[in-house]
PDB file of C-alpha atoms in Angstrom:
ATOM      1  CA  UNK K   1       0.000   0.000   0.000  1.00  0.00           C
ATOM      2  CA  UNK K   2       1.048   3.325  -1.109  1.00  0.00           C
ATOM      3  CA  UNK K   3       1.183   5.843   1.862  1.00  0.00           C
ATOM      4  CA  UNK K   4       0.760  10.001   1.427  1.00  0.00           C
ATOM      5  CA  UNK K   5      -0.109  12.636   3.825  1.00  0.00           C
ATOM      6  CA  UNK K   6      -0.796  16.155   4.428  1.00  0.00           C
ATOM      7  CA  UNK K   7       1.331  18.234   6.861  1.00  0.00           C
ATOM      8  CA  UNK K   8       0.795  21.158   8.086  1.00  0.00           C
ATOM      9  CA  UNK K   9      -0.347  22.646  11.699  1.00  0.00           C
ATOM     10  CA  UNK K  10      -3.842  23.689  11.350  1.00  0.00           C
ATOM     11  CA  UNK K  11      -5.222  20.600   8.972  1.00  0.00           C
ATOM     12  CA  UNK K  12      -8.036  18.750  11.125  1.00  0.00           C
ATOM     13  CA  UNK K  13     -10.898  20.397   8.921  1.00  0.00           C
ATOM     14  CA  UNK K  14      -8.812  19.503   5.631  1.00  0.00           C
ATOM     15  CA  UNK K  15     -10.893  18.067   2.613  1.00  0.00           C
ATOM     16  CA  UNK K  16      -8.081  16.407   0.779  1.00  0.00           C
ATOM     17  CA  UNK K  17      -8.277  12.707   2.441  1.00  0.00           C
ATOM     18  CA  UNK K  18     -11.721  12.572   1.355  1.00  0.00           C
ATOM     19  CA  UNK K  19     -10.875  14.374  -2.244  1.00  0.00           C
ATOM     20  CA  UNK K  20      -7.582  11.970  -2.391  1.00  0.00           C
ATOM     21  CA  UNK K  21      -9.334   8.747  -1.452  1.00  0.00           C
ATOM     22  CA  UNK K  22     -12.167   9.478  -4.436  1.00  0.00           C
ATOM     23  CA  UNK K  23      -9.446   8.728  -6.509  1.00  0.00           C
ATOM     24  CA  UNK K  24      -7.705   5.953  -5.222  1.00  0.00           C
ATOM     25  CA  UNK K  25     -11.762   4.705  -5.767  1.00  0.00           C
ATOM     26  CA  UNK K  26     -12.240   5.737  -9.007  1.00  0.00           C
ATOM     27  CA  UNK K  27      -8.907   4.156  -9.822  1.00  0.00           C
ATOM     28  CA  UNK K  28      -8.510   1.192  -8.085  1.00  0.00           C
ATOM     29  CA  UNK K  29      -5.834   2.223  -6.206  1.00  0.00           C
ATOM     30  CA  UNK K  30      -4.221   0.569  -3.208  1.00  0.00           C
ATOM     31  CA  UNK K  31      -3.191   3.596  -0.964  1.00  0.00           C
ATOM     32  CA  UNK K  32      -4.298   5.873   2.058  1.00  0.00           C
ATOM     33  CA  UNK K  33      -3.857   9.270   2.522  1.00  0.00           C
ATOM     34  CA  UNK K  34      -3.700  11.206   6.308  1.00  0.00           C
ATOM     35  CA  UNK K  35      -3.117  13.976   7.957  1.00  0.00           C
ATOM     36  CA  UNK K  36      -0.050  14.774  10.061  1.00  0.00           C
ATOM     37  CA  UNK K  37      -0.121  17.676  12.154  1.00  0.00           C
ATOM     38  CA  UNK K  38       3.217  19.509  12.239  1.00  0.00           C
ATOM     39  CA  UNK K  39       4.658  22.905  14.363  1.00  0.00           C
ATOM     40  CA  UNK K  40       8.139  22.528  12.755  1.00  0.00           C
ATOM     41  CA  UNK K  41       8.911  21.444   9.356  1.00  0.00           C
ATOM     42  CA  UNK K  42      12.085  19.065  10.895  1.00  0.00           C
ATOM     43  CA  UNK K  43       8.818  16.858  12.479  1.00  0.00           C
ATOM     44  CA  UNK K  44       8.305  16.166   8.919  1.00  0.00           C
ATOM     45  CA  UNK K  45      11.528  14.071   8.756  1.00  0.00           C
ATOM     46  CA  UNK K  46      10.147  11.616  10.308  1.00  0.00           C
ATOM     47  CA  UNK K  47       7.841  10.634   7.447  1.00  0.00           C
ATOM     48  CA  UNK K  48      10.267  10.458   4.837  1.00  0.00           C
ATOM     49  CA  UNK K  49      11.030   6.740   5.748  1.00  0.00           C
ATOM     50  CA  UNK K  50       7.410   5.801   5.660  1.00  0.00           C
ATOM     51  CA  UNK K  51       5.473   7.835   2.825  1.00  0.00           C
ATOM     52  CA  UNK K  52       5.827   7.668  -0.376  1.00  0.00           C
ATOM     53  CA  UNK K  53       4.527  11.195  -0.520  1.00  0.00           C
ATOM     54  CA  UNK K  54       3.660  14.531   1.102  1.00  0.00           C
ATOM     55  CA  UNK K  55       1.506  17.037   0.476  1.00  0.00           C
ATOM     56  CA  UNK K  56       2.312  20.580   2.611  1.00  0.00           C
ATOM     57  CA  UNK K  57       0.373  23.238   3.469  1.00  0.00           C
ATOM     58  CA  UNK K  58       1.068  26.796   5.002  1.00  0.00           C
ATOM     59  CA  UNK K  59       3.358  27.654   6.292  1.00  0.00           C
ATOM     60  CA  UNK K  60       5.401  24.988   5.400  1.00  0.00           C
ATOM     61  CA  UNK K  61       5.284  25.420   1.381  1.00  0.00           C
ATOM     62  CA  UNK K  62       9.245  27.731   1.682  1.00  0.00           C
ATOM     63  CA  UNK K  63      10.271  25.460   4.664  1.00  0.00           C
ATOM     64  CA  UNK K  64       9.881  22.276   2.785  1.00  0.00           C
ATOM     65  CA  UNK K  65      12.279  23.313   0.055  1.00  0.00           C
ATOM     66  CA  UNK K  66      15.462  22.901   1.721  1.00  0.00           C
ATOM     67  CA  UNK K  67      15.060  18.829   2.124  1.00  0.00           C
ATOM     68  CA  UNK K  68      14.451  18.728  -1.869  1.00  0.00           C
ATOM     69  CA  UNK K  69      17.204  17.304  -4.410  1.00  0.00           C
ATOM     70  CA  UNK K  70      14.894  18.624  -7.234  1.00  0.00           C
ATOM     71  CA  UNK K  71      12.511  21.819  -7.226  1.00  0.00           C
ATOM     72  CA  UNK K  72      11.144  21.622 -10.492  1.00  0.00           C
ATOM     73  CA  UNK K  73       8.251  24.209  -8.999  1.00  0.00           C
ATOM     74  CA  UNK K  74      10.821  26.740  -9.960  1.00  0.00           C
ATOM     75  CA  UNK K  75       9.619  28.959  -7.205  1.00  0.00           C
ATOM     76  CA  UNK K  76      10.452  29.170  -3.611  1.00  0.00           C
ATOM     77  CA  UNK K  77       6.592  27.216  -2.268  1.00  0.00           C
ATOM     78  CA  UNK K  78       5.953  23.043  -2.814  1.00  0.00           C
ATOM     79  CA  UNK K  79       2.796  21.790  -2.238  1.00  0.00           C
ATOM     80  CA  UNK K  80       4.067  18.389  -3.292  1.00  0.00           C
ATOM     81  CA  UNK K  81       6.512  16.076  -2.421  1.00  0.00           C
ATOM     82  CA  UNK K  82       7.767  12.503  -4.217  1.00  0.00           C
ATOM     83  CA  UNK K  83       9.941  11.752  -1.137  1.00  0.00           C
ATOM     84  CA  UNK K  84      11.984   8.545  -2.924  1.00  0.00           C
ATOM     85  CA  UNK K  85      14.401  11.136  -4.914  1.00  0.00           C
ATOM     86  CA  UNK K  86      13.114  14.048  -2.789  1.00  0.00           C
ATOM     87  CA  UNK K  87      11.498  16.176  -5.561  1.00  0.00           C
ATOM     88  CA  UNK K  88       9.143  18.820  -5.201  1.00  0.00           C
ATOM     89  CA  UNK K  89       6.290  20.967  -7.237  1.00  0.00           C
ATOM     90  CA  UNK K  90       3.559  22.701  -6.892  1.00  0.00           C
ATOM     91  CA  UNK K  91       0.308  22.560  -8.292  1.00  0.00           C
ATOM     92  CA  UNK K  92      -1.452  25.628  -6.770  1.00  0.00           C
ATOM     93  CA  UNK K  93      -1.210  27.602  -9.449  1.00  0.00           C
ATOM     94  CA  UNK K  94      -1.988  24.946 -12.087  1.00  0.00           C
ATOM     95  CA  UNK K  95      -5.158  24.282  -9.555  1.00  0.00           C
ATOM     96  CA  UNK K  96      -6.378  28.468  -9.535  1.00  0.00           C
ATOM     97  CA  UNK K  97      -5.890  28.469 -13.056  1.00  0.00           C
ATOM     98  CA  UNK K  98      -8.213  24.881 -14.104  1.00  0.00           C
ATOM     99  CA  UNK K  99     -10.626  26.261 -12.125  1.00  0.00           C
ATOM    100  CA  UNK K 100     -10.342  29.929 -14.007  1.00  0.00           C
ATOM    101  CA  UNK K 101     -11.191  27.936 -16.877  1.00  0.00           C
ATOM    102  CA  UNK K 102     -14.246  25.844 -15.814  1.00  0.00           C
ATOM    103  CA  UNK K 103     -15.753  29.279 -14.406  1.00  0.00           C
ATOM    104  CA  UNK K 104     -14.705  31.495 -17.132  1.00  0.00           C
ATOM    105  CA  UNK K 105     -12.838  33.816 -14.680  1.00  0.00           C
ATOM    106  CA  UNK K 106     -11.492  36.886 -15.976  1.00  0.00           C
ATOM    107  CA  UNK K 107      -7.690  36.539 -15.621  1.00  0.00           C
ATOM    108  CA  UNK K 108      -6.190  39.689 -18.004  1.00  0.00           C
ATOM    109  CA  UNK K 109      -5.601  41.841 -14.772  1.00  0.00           C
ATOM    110  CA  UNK K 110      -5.438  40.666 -11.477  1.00  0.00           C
ATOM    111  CA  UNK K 111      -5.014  41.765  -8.005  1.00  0.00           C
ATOM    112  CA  UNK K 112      -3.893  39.386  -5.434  1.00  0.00           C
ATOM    113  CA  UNK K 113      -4.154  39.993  -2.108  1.00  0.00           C
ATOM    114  CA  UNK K 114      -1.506  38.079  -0.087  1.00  0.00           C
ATOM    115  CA  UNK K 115       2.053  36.448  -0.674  1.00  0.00           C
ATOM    116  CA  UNK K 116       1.721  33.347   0.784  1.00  0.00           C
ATOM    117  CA  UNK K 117       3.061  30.057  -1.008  1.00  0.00           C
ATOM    118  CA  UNK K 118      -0.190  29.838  -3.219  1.00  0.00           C
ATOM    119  CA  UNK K 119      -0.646  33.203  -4.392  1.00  0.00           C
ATOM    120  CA  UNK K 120       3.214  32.996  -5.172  1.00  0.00           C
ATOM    121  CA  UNK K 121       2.292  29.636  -7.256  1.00  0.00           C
ATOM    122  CA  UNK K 122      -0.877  31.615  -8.521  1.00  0.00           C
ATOM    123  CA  UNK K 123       2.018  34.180  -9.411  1.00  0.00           C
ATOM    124  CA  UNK K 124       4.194  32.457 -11.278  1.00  0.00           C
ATOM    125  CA  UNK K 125       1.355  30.482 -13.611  1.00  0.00           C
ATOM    126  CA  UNK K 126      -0.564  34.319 -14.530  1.00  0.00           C
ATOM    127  CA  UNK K 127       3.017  35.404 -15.654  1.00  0.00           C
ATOM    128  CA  UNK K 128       3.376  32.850 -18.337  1.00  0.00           C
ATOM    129  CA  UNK K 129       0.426  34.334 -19.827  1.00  0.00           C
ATOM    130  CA  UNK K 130       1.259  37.899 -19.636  1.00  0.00           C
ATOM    131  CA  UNK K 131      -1.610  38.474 -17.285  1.00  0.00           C
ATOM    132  CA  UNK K 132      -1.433  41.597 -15.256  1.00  0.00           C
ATOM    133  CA  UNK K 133      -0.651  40.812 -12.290  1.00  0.00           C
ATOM    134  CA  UNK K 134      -0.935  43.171  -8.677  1.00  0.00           C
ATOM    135  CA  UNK K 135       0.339  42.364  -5.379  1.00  0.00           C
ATOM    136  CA  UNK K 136      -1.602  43.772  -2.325  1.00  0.00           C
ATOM    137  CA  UNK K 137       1.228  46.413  -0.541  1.00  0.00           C
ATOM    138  CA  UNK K 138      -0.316  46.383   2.839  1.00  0.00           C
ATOM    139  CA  UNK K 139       0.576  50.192   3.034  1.00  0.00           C
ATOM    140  CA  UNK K 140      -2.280  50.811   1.049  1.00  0.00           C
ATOM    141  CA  UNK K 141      -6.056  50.072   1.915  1.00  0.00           C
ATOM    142  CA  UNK K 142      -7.659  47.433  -0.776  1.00  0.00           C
ATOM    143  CA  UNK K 143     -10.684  49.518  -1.308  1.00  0.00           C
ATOM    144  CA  UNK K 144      -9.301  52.319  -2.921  1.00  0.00           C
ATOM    145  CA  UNK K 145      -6.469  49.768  -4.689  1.00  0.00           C
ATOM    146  CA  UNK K 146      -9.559  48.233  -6.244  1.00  0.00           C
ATOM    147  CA  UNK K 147     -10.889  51.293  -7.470  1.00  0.00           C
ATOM    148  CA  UNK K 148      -7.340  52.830  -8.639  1.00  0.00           C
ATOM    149  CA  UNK K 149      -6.430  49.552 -10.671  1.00  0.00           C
ATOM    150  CA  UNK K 150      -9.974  48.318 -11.768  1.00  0.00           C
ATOM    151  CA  UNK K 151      -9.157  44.473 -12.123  1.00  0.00           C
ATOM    152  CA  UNK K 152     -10.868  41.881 -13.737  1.00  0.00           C
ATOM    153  CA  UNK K 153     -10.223  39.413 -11.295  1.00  0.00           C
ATOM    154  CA  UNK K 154      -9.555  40.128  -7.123  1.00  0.00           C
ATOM    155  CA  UNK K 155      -7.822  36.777  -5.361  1.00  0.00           C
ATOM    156  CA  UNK K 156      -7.952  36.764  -1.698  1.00  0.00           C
ATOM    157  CA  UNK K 157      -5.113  34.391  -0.393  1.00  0.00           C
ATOM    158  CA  UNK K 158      -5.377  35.607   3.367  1.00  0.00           C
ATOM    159  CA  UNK K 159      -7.496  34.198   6.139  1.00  0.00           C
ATOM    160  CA  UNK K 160      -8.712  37.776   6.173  1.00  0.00           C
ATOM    161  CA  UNK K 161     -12.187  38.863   5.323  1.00  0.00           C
ATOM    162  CA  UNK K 162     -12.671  42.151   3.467  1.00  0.00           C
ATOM    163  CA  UNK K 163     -15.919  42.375   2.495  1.00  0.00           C
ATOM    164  CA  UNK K 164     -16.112  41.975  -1.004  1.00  0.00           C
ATOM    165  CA  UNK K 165     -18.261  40.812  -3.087  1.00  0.00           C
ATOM    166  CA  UNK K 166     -16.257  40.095  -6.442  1.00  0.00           C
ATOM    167  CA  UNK K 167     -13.245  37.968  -5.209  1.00  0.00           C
ATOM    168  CA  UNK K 168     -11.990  34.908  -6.096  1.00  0.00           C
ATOM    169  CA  UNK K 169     -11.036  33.580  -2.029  1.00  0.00           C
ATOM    170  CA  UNK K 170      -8.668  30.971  -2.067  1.00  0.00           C
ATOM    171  CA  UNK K 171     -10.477  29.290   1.228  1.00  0.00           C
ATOM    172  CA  UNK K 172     -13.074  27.080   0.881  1.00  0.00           C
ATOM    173  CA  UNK K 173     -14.956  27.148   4.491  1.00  0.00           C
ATOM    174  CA  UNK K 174     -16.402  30.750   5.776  1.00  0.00           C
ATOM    175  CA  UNK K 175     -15.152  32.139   2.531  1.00  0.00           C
ATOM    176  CA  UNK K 176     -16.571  35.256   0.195  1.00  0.00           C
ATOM    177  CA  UNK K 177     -17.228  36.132  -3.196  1.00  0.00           C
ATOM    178  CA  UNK K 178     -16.269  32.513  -5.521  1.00  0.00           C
ATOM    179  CA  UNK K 179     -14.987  29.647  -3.335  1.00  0.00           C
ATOM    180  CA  UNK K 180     -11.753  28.300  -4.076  1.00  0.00           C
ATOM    181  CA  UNK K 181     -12.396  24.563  -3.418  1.00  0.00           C
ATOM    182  CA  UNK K 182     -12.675  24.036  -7.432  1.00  0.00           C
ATOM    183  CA  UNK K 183      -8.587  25.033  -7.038  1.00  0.00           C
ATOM    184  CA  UNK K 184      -8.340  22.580  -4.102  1.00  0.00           C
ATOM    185  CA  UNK K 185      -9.918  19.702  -6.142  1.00  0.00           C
ATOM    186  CA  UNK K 186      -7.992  20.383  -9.114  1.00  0.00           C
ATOM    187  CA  UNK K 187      -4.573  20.786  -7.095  1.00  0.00           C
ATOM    188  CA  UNK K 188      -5.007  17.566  -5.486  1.00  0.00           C
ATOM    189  CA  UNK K 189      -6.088  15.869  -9.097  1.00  0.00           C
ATOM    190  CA  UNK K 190      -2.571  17.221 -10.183  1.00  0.00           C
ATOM    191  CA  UNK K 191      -1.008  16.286  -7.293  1.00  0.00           C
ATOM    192  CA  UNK K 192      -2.071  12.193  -6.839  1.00  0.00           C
ATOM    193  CA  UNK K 193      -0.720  12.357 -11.064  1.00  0.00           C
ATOM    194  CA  UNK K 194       2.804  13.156  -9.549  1.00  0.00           C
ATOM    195  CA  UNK K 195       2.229  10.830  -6.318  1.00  0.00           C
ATOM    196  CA  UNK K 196       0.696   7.844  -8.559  1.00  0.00           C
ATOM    197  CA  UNK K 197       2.671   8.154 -11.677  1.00  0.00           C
ATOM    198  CA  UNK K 198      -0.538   8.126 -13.912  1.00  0.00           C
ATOM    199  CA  UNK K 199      -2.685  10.215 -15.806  1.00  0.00           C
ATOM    200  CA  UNK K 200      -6.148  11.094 -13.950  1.00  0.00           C
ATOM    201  CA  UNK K 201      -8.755  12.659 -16.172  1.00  0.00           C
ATOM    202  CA  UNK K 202     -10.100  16.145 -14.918  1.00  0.00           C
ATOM    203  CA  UNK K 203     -13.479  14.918 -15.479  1.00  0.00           C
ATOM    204  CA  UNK K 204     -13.381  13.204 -11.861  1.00  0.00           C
ATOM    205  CA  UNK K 205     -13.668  16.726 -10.896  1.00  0.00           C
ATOM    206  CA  UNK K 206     -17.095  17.199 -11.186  1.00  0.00           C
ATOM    207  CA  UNK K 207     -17.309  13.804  -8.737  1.00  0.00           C
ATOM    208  CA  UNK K 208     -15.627  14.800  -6.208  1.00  0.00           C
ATOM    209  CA  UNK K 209     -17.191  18.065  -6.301  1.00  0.00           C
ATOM    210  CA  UNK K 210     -20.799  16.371  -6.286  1.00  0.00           C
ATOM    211  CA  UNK K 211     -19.459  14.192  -2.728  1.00  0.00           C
ATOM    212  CA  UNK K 212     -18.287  16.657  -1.093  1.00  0.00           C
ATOM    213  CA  UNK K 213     -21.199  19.096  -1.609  1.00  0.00           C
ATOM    214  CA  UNK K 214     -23.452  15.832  -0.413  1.00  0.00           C
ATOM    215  CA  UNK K 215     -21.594  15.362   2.819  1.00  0.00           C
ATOM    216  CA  UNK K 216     -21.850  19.067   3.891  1.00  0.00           C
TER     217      UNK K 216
END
């Protein structure tokens, strides 16, 4: 049996064992995936003779990096690590932009707001398309930035509420404006391809989406 897990240090609500496991289903699939709660990335050491992969979440996405042989992320955040020849990626901003697509999101000129590993993946995938891109400077207040820059597109990758209505918000529970649980599907999709070594058709998306909207 294949072993993966998530670590982090606030995970216990996470949806990606159920989201993970759909697909092990769907594919036949001997393997489990858990979550392993972490305060200091050298806990995760201790996995690397066990799992066959990690996933990481904040804030471990920078802190991971310096146990990897291979970044082929190209950036300085890994959501996703093959531990046998300790390579890492990331597929948050592969995930954001899927999920652009499947909601026609307007992506030409966008304003992020935060700097965190995912809106630095989110970052890095809007530059390869010469999209526009804005980073929040926290010197300034996002109301008026808004109304300065007029953007077609306003990501939220903060805890933070601000009120807004038109916002993409990279959390998925007690979230505003567009959920981003279509980019937390589609990461993980990309993400058991690198763990599993096999192509897994994006049309399993619109599964997982229907189970998890069932269970809640």
């Amino acid at each position: 049996m294949k072993k993966f897990f998530l670590i982090g240090n606030d995970i216990s609500k996470s949806l990606s064992p159920k989201i993970h496991s759909i697909i092990y289903r769907e594919y036949d699939i001997d393997a489990k995936y858990e979550l392993y709660q972490i305060q200091d990335i050298k806990e995760a050491i201790k996995l690397f003779n066990i799992a066959d992969g990690l996933n990481i979440t904040a804030p471990f996405k920078d802190k991971i990096t310096k146990y990897l042989k291979h970044n082929f992320a190209q950036i300085n955040s890994v959501n996703t690590m093959i531990v046998h020849n300790l390579s890492g990626y990331s597929t948050d901003g592969l995930g954001f932009m899927l999920d652009a697509k499947r909601l026609g999101l307007n992506i030409k000129r966008v304003y992020i707001i935060g700097s965190g590993g995912a809106a630095i993946s989110i970052m890095h995938e809007l530059s390869k398309i010469e999209s526009e891109i804005f980073i929040h400077d926290r010197k300034h207040d996002v109301f008026d930035t808004i109304k300065k820059i007029n953007p077609s597109l306003v990501i939220n990758a903060t805890p933070v509420k601000f009120g807004l209505d038109k916002v993409y918000d990279l959390k998925y529970n007690d979230y505003e404006g567009i959920s981003g649980i279509g980019m937390l599907i589609y990461q993980a999709i990309l993400s058991s391809e690198l763990f599993l070594g096999t192509k897994i058709n994006l049309s399993i998306f619109s599964k997982i989406l229907r189970c998890i909207q069932n269970e809640n």
